[in-house]
Tab-separated table of C-alpha atoms in Angstrom:
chain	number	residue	atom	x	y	z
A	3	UNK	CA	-8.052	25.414	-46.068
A	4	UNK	CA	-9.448	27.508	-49.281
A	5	UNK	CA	-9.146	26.660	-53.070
A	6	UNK	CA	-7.051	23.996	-54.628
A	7	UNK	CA	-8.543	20.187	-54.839
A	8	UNK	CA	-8.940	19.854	-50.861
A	9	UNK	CA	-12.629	18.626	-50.133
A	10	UNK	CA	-12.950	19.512	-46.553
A	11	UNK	CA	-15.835	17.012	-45.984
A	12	UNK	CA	-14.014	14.336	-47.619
A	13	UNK	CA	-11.297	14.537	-45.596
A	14	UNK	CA	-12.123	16.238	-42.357
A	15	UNK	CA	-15.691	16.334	-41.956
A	16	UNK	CA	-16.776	12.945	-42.599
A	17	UNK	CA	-14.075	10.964	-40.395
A	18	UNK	CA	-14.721	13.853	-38.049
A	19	UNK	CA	-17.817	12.476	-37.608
A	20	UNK	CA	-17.507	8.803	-37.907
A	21	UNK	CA	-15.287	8.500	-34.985
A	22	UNK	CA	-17.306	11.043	-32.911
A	23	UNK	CA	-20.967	9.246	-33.811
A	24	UNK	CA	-22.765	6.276	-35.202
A	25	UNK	CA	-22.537	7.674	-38.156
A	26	UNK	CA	-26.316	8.918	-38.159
A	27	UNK	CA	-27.215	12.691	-38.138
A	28	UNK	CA	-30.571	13.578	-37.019
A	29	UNK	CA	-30.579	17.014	-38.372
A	30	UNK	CA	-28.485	18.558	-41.013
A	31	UNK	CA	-29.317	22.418	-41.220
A	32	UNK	CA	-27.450	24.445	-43.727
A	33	UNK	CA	-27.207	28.101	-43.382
A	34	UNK	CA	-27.341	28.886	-47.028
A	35	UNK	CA	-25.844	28.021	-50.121
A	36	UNK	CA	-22.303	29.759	-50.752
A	37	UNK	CA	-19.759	26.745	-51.706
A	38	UNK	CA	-18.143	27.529	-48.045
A	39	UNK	CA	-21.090	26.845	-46.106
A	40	UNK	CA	-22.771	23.908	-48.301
A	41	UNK	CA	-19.879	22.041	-50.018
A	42	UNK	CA	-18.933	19.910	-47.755
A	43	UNK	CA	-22.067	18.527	-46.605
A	44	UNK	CA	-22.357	16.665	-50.078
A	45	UNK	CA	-19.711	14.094	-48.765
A	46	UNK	CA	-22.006	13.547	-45.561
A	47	UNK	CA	-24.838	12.856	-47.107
A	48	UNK	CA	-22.995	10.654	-49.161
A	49	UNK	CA	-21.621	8.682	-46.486
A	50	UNK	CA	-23.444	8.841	-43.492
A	51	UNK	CA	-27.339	8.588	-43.020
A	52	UNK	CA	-28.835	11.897	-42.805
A	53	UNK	CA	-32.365	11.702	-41.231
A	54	UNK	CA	-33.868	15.132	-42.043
A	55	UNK	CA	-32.708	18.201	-43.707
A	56	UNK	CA	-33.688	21.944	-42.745
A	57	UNK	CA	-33.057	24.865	-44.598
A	58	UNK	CA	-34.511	28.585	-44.724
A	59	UNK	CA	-36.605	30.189	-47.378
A	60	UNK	CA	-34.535	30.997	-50.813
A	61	UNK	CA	-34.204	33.800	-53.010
A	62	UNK	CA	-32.909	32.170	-55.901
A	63	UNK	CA	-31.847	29.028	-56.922
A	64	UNK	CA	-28.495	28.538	-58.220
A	65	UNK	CA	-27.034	25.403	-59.345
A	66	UNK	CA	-25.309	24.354	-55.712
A	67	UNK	CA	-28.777	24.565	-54.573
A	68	UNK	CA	-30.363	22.482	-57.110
A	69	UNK	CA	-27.404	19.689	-56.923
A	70	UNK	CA	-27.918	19.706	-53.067
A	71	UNK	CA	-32.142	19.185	-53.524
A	72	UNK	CA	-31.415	16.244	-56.383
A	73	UNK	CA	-28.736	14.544	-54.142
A	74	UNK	CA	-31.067	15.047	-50.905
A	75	UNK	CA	-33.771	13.759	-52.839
A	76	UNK	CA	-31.774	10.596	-54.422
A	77	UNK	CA	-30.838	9.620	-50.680
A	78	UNK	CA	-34.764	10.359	-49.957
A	79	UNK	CA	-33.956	12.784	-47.483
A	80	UNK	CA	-36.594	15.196	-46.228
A	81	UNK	CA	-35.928	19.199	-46.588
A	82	UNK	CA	-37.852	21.243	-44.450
A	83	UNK	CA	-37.721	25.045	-45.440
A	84	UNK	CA	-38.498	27.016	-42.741
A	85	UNK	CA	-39.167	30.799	-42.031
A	86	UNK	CA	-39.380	33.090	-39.176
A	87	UNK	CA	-41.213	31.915	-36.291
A	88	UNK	CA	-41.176	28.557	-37.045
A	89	UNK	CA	-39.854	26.412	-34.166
A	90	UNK	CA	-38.851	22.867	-33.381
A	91	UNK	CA	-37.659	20.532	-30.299
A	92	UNK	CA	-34.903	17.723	-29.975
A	93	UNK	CA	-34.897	16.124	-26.663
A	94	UNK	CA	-34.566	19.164	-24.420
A	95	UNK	CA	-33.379	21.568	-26.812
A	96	UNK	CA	-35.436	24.145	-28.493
A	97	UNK	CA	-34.583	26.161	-31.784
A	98	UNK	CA	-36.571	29.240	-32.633
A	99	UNK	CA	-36.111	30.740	-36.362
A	100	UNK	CA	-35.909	34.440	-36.521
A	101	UNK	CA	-35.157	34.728	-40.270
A	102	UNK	CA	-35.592	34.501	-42.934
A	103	UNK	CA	-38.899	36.173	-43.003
A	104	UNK	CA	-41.663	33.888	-45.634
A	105	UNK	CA	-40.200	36.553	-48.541
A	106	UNK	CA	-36.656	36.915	-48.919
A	107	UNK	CA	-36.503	40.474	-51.585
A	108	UNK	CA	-32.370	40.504	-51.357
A	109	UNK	CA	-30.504	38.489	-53.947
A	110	UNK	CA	-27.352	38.621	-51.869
A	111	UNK	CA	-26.933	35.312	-50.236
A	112	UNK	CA	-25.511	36.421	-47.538
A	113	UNK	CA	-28.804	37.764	-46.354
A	114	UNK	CA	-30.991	35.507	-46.986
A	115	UNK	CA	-29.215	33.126	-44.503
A	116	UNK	CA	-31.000	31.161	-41.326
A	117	UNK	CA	-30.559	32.622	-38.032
A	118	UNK	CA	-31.645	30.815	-35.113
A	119	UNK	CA	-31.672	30.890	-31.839
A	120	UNK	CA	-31.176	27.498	-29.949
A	121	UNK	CA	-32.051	27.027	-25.875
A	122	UNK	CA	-29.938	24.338	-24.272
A	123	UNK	CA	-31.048	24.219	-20.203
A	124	UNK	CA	-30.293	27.581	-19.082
A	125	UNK	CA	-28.091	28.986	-22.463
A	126	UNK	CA	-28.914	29.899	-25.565
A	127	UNK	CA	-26.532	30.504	-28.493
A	128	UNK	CA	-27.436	32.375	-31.544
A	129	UNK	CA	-26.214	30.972	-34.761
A	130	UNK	CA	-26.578	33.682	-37.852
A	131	UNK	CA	-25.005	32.292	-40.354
A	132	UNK	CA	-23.171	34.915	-43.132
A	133	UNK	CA	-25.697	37.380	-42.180
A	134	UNK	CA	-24.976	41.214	-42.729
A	135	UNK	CA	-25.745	44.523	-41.086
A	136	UNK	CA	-28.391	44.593	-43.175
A	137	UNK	CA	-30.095	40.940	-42.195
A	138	UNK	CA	-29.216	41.782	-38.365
A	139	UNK	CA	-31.346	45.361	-38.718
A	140	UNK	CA	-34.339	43.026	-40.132
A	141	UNK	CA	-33.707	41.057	-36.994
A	142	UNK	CA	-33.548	43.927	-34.562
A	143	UNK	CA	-36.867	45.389	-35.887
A	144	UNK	CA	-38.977	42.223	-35.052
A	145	UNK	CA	-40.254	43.107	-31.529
A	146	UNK	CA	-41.006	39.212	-30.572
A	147	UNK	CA	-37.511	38.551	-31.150
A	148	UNK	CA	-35.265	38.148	-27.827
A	149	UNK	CA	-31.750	38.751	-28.496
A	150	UNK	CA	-30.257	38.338	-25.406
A	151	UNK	CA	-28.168	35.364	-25.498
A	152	UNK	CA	-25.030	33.342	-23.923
A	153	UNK	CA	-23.085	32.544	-27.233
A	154	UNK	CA	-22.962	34.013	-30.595
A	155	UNK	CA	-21.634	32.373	-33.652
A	156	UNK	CA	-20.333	35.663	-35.168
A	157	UNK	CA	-21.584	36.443	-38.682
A	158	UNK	CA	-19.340	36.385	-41.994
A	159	UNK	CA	-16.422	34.636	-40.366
A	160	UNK	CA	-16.124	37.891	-38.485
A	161	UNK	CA	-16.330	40.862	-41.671
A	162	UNK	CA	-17.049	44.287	-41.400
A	163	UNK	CA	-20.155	43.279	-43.194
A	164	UNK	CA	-21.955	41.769	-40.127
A	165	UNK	CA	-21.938	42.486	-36.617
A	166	UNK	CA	-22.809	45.976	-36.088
A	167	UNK	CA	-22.534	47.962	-32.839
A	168	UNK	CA	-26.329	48.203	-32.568
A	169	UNK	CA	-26.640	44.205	-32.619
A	170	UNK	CA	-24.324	43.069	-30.349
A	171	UNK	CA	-26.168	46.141	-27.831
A	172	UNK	CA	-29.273	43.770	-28.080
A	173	UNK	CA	-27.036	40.163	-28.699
A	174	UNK	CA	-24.179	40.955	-25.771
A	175	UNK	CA	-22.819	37.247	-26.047
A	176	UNK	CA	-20.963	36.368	-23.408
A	177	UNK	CA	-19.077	34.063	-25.562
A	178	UNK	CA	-18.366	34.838	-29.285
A	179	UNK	CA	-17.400	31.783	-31.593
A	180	UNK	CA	-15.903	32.844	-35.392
A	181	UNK	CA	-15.624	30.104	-37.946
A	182	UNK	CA	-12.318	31.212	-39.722
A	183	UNK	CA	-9.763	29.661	-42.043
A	184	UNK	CA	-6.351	30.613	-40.870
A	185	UNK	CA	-4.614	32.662	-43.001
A	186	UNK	CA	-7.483	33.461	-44.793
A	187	UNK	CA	-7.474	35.868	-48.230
A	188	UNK	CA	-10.059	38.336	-46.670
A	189	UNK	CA	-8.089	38.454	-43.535
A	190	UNK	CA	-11.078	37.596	-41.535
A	191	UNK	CA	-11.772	38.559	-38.291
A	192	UNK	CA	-11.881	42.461	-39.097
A	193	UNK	CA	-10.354	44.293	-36.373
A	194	UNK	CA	-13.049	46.206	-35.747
A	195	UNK	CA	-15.197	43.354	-34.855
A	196	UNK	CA	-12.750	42.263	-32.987
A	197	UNK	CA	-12.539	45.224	-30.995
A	198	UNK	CA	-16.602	45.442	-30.558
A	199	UNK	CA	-16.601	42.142	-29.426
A	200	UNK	CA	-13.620	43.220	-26.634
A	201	UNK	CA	-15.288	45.896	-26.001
A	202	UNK	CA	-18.240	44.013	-24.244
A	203	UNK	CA	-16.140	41.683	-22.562
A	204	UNK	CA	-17.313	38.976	-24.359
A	205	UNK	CA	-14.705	35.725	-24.478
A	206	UNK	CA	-13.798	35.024	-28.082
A	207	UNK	CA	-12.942	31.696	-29.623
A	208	UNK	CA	-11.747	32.271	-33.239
A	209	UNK	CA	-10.965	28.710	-35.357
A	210	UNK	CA	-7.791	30.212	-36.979
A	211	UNK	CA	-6.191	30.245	-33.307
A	212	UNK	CA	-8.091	27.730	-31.301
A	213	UNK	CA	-8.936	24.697	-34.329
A	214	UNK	CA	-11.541	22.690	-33.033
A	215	UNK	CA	-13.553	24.246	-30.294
A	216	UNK	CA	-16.038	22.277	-28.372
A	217	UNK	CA	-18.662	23.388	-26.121
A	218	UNK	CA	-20.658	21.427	-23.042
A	219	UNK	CA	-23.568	22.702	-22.403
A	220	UNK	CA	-24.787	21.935	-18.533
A	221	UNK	CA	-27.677	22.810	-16.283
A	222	UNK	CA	-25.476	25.385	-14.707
A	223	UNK	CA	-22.116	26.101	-16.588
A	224	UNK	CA	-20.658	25.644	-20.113
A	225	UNK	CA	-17.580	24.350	-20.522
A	226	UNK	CA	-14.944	25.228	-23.897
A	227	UNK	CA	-12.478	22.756	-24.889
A	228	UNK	CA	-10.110	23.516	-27.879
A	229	UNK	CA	-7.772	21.465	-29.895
A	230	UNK	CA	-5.721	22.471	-32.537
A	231	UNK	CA	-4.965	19.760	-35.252
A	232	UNK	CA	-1.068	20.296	-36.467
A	233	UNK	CA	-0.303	20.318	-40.199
């Protein structure tokens, strides 16, 4: 689903959530702000009530950022822009930020994008965003940083960009989730990554082959459903 006049959260996203919720989110946290990652979340907050927003620290601010802050701000949304080390709680669920630190110096978006780590029970999955090698070494040198987790959201739809051998040493998910559009012009997942990710034995769940995939989170097991929506 790239390019052409398809709004994805027009006509996925928002009746995605509609007939799975109240239509109330609680917390809306954006990565960062490439079109792919933010564009869609315009037609949530335009249709559903958004309660809070949370977003990490920014290098620059381009014009998707500054639409996003004036339409968050007509709704009278609250941002929160947070940084490493900054935590926060819903219900029983903790999320720890690891980056971005409280100076981002790299103008590539990419890197500047919030990874967290979020405890559920007895897992904990870490989400990362489009973060590169170079965002993941920042990462790895912060000694208060535990890296060990159940599930990783892989970075950069799977690239060779992210995901380096030294990462998923420290990461070694046993699950690996990639957000990918099937059919995709970069041909995302690399094979490489790919073959990392084998490698450890981790179970991979790509988007392109599975569609939706849905996790339950339990005291003592996690649970994957998929379903794959035919055109």
């Amino acid at each position: 689903l790239e390019g052409g006049d398809y709004n994805i959260g027009e006509n996925l996203l928002v009746p995605y959530l509609l007939h799975n919720t109240n239509g109330i989110i609680d917390i809306m946290i954006v990565s960062h702000f490439h079109e792919d990652h933010v564009e869609g979340l315009f037609s949530i907050l335009k249709s559903l009530k958004v309660k809070k927003i949370i977003i990490g620290i920014q290098p620059q601010n381009t014009k998707l950022y500054e639409d996003f802050l004036i339409l968050a701000k007509d709704k009278n949304i609250p941002i929160y822009v947070l940084k490493s080390k900054d935590s926060f709680t819903i219900d029983d669920i903790s999320f720890e930020v690891l980056y971005p630190y409280s100076k981002v110096s790299d103008n590539n978006l990419n890197n500047s994008s919030l990874i967290l780590k979020v405890n559920i029970y007895n897992t904990s999955i870490l989400f990362t965003g489009d973060a590169e090698i170079k965002e993941e070494n920042e990462v790895l040198k912060s000694s208060f940083n535990n890296l060990d987790v159940d599930i990783l959201k892989v970075g950069h739809h799977g690239s060779k960009t992210s995901t380096s051998s030294e990462f998923l040493e420290k990461v070694s998910p046993k699950i690996s989730l990639i957000s990918v559009g099937k059919n995709n012009k970069y041909k995302h997942p690399n094979k490489e990554v790919i073959e990392k990710l084998e490698n450890i034995n981790s179970k991979i769940y790509r988007t392109d082959l599975f569609g939706e995939i849905n996790l339950k989170i339990y005291k003592d097991s996690i649970k994957v459903r998929t379903w794959y929506y035919k055109d």
